[in-house]
Structure formats: C-alpha cells, structure tokens
PDB file of C-alpha atoms in Angstrom:
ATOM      1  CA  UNK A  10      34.652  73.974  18.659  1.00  0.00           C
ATOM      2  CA  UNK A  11      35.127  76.950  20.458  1.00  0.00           C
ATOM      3  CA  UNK A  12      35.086  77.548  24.430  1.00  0.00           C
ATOM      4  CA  UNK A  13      33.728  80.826  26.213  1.00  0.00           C
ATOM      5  CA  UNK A  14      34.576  80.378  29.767  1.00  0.00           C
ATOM      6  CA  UNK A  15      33.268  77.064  31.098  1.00  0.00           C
ATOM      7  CA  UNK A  16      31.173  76.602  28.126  1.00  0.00           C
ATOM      8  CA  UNK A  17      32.388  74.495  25.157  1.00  0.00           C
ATOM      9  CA  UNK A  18      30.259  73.259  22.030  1.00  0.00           C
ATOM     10  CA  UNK A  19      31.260  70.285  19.719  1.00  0.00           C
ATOM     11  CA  UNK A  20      30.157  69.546  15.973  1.00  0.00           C
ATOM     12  CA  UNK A  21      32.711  66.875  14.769  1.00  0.00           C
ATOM     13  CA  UNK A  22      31.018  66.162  11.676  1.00  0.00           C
ATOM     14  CA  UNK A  23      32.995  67.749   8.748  1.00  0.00           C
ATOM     15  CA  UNK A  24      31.683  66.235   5.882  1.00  0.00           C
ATOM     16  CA  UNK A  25      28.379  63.932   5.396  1.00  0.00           C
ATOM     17  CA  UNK A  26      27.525  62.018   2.606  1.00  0.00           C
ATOM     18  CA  UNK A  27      23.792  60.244   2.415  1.00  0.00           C
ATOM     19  CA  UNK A  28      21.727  58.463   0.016  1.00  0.00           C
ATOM     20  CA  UNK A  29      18.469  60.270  -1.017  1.00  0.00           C
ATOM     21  CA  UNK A  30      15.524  58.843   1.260  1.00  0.00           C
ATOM     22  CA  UNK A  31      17.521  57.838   3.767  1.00  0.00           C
ATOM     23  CA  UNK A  32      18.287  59.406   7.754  1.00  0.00           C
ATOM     24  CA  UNK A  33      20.581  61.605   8.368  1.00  0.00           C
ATOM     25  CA  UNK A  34      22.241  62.169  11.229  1.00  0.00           C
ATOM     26  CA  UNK A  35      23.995  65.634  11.952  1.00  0.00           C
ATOM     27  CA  UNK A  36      26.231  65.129  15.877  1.00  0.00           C
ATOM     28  CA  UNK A  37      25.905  68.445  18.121  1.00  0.00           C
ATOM     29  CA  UNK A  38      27.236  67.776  21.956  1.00  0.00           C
ATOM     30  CA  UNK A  39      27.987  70.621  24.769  1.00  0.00           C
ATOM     31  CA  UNK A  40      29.493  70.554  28.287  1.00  0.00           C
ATOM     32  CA  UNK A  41      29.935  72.889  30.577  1.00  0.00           C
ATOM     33  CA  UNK A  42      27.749  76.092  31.603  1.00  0.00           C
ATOM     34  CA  UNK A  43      26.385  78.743  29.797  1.00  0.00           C
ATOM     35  CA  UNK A  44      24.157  81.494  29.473  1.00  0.00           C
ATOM     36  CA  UNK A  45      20.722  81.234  29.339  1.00  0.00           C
ATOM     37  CA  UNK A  46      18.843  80.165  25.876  1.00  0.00           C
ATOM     38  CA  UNK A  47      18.466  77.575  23.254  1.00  0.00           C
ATOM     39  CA  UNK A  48      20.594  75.330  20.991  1.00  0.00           C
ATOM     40  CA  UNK A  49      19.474  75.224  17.023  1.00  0.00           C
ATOM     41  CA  UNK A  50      20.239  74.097  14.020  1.00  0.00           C
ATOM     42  CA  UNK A  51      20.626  76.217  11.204  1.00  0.00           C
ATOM     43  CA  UNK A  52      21.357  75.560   7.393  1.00  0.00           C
ATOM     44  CA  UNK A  53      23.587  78.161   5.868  1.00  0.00           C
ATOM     45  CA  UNK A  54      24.681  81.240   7.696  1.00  0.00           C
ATOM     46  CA  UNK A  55      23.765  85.063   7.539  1.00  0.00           C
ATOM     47  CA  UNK A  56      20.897  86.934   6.752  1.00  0.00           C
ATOM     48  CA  UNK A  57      19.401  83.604   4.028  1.00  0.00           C
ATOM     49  CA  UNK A  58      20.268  80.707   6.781  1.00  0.00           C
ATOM     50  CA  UNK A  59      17.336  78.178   7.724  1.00  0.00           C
ATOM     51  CA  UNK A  60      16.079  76.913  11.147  1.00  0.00           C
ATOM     52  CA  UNK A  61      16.275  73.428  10.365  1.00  0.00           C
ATOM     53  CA  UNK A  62      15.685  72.514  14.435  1.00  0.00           C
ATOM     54  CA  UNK A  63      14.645  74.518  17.181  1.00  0.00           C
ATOM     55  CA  UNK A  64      13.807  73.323  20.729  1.00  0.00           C
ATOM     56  CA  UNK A  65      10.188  74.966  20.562  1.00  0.00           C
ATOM     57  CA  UNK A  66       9.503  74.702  16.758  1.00  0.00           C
ATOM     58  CA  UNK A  67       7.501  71.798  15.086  1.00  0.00           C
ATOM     59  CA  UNK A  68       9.386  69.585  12.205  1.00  0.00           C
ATOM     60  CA  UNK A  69       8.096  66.710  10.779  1.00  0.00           C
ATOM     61  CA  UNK A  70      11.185  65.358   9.445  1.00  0.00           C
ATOM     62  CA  UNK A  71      13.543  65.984  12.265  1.00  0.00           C
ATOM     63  CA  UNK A  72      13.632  64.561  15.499  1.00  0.00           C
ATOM     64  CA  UNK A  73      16.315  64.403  18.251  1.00  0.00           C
ATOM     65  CA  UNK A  74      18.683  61.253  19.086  1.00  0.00           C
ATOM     66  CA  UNK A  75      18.356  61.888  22.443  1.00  0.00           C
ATOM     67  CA  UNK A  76      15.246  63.404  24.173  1.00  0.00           C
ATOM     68  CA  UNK A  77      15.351  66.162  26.923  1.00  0.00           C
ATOM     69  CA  UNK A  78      19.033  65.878  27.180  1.00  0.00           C
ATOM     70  CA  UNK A  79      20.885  69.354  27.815  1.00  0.00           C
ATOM     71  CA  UNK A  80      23.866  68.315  26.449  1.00  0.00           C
ATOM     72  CA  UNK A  81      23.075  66.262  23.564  1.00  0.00           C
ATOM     73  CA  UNK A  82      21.490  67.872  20.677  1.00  0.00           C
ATOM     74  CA  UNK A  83      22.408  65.371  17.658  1.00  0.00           C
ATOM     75  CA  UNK A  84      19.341  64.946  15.474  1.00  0.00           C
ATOM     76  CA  UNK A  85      17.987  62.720  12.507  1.00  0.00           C
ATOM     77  CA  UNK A  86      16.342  64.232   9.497  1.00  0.00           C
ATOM     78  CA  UNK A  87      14.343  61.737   7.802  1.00  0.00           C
ATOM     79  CA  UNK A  88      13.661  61.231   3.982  1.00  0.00           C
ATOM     80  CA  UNK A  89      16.991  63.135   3.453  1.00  0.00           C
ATOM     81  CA  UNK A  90      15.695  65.134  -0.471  1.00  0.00           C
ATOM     82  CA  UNK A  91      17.984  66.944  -2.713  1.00  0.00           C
ATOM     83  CA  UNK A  92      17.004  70.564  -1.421  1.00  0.00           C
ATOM     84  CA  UNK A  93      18.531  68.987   2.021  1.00  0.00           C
ATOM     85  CA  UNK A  94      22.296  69.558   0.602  1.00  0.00           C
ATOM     86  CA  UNK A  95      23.943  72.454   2.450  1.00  0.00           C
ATOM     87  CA  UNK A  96      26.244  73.208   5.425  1.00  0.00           C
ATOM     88  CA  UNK A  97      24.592  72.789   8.845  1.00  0.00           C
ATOM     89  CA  UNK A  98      25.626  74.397  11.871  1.00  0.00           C
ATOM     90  CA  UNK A  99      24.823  73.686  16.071  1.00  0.00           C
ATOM     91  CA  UNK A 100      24.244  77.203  17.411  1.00  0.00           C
ATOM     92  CA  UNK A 101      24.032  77.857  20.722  1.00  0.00           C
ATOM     93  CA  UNK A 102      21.919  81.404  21.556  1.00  0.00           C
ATOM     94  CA  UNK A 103      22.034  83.734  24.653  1.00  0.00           C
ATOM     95  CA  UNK A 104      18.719  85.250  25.746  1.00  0.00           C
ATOM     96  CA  UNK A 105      18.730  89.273  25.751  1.00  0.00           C
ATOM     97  CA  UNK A 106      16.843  91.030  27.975  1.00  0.00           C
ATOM     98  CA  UNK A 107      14.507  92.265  25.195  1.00  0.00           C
ATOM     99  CA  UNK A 108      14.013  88.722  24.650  1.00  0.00           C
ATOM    100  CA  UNK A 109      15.799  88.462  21.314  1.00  0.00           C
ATOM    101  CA  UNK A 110      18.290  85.220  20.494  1.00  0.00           C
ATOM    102  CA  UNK A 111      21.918  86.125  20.128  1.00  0.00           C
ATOM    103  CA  UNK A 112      24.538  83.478  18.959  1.00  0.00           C
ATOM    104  CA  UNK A 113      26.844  82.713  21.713  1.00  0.00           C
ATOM    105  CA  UNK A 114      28.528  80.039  20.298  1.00  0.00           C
ATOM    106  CA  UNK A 115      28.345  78.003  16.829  1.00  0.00           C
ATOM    107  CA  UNK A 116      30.501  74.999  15.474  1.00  0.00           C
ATOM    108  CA  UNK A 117      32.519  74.657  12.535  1.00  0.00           C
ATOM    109  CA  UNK A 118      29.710  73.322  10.149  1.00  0.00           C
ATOM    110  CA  UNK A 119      28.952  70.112   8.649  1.00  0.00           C
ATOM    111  CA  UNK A 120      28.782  69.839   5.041  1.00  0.00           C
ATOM    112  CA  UNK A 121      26.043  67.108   3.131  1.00  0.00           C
ATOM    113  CA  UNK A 122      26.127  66.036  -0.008  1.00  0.00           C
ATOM    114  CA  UNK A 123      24.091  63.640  -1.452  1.00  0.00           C
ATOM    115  CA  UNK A 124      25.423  60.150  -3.962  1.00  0.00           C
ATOM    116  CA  UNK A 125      24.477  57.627  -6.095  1.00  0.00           C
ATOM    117  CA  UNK A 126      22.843  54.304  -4.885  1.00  0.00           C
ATOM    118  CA  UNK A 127      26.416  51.917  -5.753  1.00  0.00           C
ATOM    119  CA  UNK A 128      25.001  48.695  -7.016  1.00  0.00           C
ATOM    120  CA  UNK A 129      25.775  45.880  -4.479  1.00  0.00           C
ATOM    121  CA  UNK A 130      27.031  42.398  -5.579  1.00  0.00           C
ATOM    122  CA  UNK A 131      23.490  41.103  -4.823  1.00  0.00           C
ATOM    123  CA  UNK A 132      21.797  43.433  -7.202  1.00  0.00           C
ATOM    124  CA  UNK A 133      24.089  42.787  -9.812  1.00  0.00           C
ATOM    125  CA  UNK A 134      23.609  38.620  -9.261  1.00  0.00           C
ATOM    126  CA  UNK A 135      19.675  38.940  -8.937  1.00  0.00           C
ATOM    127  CA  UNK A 136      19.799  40.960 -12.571  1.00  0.00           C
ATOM    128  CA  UNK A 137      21.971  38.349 -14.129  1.00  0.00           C
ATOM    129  CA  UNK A 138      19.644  35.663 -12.604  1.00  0.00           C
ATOM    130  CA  UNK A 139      16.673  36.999 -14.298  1.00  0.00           C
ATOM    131  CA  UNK A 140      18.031  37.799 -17.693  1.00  0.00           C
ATOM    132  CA  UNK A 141      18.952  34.265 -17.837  1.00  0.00           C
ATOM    133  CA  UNK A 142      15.521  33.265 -16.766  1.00  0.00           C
ATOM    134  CA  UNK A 143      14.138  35.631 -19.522  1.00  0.00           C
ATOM    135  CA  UNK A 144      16.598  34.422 -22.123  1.00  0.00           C
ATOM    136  CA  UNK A 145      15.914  30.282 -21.069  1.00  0.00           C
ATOM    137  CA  UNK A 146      11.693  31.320 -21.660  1.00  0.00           C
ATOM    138  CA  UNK A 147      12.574  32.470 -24.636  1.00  0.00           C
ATOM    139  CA  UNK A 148      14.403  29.592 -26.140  1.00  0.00           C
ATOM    140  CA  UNK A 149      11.885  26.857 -25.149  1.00  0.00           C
ATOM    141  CA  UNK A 150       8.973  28.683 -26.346  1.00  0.00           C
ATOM    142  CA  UNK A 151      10.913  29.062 -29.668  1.00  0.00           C
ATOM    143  CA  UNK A 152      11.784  25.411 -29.417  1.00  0.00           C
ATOM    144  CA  UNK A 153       8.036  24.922 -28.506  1.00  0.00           C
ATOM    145  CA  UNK A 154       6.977  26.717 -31.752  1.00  0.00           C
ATOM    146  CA  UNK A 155       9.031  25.157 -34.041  1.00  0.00           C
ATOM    147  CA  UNK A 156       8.078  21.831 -32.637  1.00  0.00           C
ATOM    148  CA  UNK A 157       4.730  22.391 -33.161  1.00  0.00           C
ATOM    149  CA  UNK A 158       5.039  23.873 -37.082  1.00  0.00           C
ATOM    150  CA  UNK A 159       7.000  20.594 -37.452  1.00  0.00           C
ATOM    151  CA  UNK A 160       4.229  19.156 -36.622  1.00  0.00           C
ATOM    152  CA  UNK A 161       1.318  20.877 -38.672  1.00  0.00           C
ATOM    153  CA  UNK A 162       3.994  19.806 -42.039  1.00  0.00           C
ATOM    154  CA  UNK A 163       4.379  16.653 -41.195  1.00  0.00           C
ATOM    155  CA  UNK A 164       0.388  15.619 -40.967  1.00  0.00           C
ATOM    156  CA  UNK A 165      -0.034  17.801 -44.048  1.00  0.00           C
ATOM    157  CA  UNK A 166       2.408  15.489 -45.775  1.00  0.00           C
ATOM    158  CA  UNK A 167       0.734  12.233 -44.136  1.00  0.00           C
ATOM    159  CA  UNK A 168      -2.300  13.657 -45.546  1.00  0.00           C
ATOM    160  CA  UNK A 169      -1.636  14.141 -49.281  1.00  0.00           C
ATOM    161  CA  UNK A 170      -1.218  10.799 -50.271  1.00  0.00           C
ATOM    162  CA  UNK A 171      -5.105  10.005 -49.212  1.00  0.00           C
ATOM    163  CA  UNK A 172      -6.438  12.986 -51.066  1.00  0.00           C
ATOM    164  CA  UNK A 173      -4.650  12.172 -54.210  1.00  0.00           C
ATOM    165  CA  UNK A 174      -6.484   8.308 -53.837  1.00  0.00           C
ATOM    166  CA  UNK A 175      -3.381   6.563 -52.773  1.00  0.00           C
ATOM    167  CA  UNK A 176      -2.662   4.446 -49.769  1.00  0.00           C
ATOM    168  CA  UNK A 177       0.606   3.113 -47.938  1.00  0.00           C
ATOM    169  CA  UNK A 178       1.606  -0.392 -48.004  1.00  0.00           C
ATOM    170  CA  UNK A 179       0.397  -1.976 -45.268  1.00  0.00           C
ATOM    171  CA  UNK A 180       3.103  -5.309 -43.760  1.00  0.00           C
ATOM    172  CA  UNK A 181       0.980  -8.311 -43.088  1.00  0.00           C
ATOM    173  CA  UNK A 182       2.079 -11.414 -41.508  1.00  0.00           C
ATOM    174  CA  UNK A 183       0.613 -14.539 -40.843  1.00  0.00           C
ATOM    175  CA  UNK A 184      -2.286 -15.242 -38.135  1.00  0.00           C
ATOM    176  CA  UNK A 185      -1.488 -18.416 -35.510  1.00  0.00           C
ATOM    177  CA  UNK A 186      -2.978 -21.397 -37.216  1.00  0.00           C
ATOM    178  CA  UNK A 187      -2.155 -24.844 -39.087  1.00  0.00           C
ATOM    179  CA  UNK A 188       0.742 -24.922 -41.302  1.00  0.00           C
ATOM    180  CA  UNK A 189      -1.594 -25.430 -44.351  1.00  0.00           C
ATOM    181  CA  UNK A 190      -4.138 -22.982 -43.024  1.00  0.00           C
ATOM    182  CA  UNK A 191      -1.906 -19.774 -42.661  1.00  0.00           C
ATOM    183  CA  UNK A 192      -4.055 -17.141 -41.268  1.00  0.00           C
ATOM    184  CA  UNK A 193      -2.865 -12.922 -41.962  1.00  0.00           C
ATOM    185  CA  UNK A 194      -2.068 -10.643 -38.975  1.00  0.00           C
ATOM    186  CA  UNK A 195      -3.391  -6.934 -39.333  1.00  0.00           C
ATOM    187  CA  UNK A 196      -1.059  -3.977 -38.588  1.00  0.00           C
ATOM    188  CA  UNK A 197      -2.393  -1.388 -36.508  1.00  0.00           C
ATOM    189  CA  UNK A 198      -5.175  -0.430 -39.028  1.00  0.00           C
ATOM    190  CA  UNK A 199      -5.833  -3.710 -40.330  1.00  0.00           C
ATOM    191  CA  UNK A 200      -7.222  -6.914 -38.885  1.00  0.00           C
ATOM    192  CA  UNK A 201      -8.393 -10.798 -40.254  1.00  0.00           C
ATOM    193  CA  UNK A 202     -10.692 -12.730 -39.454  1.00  0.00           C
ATOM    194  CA  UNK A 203     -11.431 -16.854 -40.486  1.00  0.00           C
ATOM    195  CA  UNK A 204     -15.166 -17.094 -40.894  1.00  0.00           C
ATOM    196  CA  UNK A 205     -14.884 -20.953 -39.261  1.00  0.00           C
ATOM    197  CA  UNK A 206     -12.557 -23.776 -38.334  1.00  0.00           C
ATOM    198  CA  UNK A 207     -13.540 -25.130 -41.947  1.00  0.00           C
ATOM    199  CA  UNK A 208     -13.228 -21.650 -44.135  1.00  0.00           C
ATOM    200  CA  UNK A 209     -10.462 -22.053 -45.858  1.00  0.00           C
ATOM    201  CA  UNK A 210     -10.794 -18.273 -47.144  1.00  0.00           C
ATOM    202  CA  UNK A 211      -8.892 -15.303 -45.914  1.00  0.00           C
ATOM    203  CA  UNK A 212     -10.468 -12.053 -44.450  1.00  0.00           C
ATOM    204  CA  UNK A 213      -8.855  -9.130 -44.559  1.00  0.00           C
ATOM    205  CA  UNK A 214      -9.959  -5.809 -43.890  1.00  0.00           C
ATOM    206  CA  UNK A 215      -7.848  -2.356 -44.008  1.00  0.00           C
ATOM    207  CA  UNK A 216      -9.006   0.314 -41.561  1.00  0.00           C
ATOM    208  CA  UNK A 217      -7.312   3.098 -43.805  1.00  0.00           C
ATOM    209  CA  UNK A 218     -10.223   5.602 -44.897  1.00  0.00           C
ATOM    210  CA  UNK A 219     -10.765   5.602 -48.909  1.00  0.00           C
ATOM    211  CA  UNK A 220     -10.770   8.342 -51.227  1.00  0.00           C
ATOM    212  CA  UNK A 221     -13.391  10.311 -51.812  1.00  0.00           C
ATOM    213  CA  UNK A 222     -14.925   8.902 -55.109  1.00  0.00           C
ATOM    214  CA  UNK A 223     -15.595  11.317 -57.981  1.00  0.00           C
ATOM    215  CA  UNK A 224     -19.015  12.881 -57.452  1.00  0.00           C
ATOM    216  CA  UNK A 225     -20.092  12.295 -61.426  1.00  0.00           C
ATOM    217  CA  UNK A 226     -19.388   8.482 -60.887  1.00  0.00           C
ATOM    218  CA  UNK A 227     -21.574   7.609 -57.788  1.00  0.00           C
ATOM    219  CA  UNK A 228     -24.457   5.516 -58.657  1.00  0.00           C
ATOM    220  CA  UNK A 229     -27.816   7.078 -56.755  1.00  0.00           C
ATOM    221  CA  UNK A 230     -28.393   5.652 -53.643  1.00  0.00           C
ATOM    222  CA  UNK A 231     -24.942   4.639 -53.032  1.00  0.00           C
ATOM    223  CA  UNK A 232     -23.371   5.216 -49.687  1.00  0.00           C
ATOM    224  CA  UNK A 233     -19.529   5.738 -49.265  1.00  0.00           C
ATOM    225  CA  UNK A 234     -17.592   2.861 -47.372  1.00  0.00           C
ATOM    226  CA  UNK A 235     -14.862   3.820 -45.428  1.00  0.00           C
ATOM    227  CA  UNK A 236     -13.011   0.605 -45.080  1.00  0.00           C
ATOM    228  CA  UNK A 237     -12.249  -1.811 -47.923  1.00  0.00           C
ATOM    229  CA  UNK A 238     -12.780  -5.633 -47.747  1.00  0.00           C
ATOM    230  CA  UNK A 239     -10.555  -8.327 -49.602  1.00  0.00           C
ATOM    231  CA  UNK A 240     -11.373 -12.163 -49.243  1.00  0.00           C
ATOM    232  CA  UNK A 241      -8.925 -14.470 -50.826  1.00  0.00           C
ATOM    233  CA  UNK A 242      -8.251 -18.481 -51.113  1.00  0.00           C
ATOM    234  CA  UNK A 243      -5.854 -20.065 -48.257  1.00  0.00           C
ATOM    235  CA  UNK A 244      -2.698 -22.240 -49.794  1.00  0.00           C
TER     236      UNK A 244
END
C-alpha cells in the first residue's frame, strides 16, 4: 500500500475466489497516524463505485472481523451472490472542514470472482452408492414379477387337466397290516380306511375334486360329490 507520512494502509488481497452462498472475507489493516475520518469499503472506483462498508452505515450482509478496532478493518460479506463480483478497495478518508470525505489513502484493490462447486470424492461415492441401490431395486422387483407370472402359468396349467375331467395318477402304497391283509396308504390327497379287524375290503378315497358333470345329464335332486369312493376285495 501506500504511506503518507506516518500513516500506511495495507490490502494484501489481490485476487479472491468464493463459492456462491458462502463468506467472504476481504483483509484491510492500517498502522500508524493519520488524519481525521473514516475507513470504507468501496466496490469499483470513480463516479459509479459502491459503499459496500462504512463505519456509520447499516449492512445486513457485512459485518467486521474485528469490532471497534482502529486498525483492523477486514470484513465478511455473507451469502456472497453473483452481483457481488467486482474489485473492492479499503479507503481511508480525511475529514474537510466543510465536512465532506476526501480519500487520503486507498489500497491496490482486491479482485472476486466467483466458481463452480468442484465435486468432492464423497459426492461422487454417495451418487455411485445410490445408483447402485436404484439399479439392485430394480432387478429384484423384476425378479419378483417374473416370479410371480411364473406362478399364475403354472396353476393355470395344474388347473386344465381338472376342467377337461381328467385327474393325475395318484402312487399308493400299502397300509401297516398282516401280510395277507395288505392295507393302501393315501398320498397327500388320498387316505384308506379298514372298516374292522375282520373287513377284508379296501377303502379308498381320493380327495381330488371331480369334474363338473354335464348339466343335461344330472338326474333332479342330485347333489354333486366332490370326492370319489372306491371299495375293493383284499388278496
């Protein structure tokens, strides 16, 4: 900066880059004496420049690093927008007797400049991470679909052969019993049953729904069965 007497000002700051929304923070530090009036901040210079700080004014979005000090005047602007680009400059005034503000002293000027948010490592692992999660729903509700369409075909085809008045074999073995009274074992959806000790006949019953019979063919009064009922002579 320059020096007038004993009276030196000091803006280091060349350059600033910042991130939209965040602080920034523009360095302004004198030493010595001077003359009598304030230190501001101004944005641009000549006749279209901008208080951006003033020691009497109101700002919302600026504030100073270090209260009351006389020789600190670095300050923080807040929610830094894109109308904040510009060159800054720390401007120290000398009172006239009128009471107008003449520049005494100024520094160099700080440039801003606003850039792009870079995308950190962890942003770039928590997006991978999720559009693997995404993908991984995807495949088991496709694998969830298909499972159940495999499903709806295969009871259609377990149904046709009892609509067309056909049934499955059903494997039989024989019930615990005497060597020449063999008694049969049901399946799941069969069972047997001796009527006594003595009976030498064979029950056997098949828990497999019949066919619907042909409505022309029922006799009045006739109910339909759904199990079937075949007795037959032990060997």
């Amino acid at each position: 900066g320059a020096q007038v007497g004993t009276f030196q000002l000091q803006q280091p700051q060349a350059k600033v880059s910042v991130t939209a929304g965040q602080t920034l923070t523009l360095t302004c530090t004198t030493s010595g004496s001077g003359p009598i009036g304030p230190v501001k901040w101004l944005k641009g210079w000549g006749s279209g420049n901008e208080t951006v700080y003033d020691q009497t004014g109101t700002f919302p979005r600026v504030t100073r690093a270090v209260n009351g000090s006389n020789t600190d005047f670095t300050i923080h602007v807040r929610d830094v927008r894109p109308e904040d680009v510009g060159t800054y400059y720390c401007v120290k005034f000398r009172k006239l007797l009128n009471g107008d503000d003449e520049v005494f002293q100024h520094g160099r000027g700080t440039v801003v400049s606003l850039h792009e948010t870079a995308l950190v490592p962890g942003m770039v692992a928590a997006a991978v991470v999720l559009c693997f999660l995404l993908l991984l729903g995807l495949f088991i509700a496709l694998c969830m679909y298909r499972r159940k369409r495999r499903g709806e075909a295969e009871s259609q085809c377990l149904a046709r052969p009892a609509a067309g008045g056909s049934f499955l074999p059903i494997p039989l073995r024989c019930c615990a019993g005497t060597p020449s009274t063999p008694r049969l074992v049901p399946t799941a959806s069969s069972f047997c049953t001796p009527s006594s000790k003595e009976d030498n006949d064979i029950h056997y019953a098949d828990l497999q729904p019949l066919p619907a019979a042909p409505r022309g063919s029922r006799s009045p009064g006739t109910a339909c069965s759904e199990y079937a009922s075949v007795r037959g002579a032990a060997k």
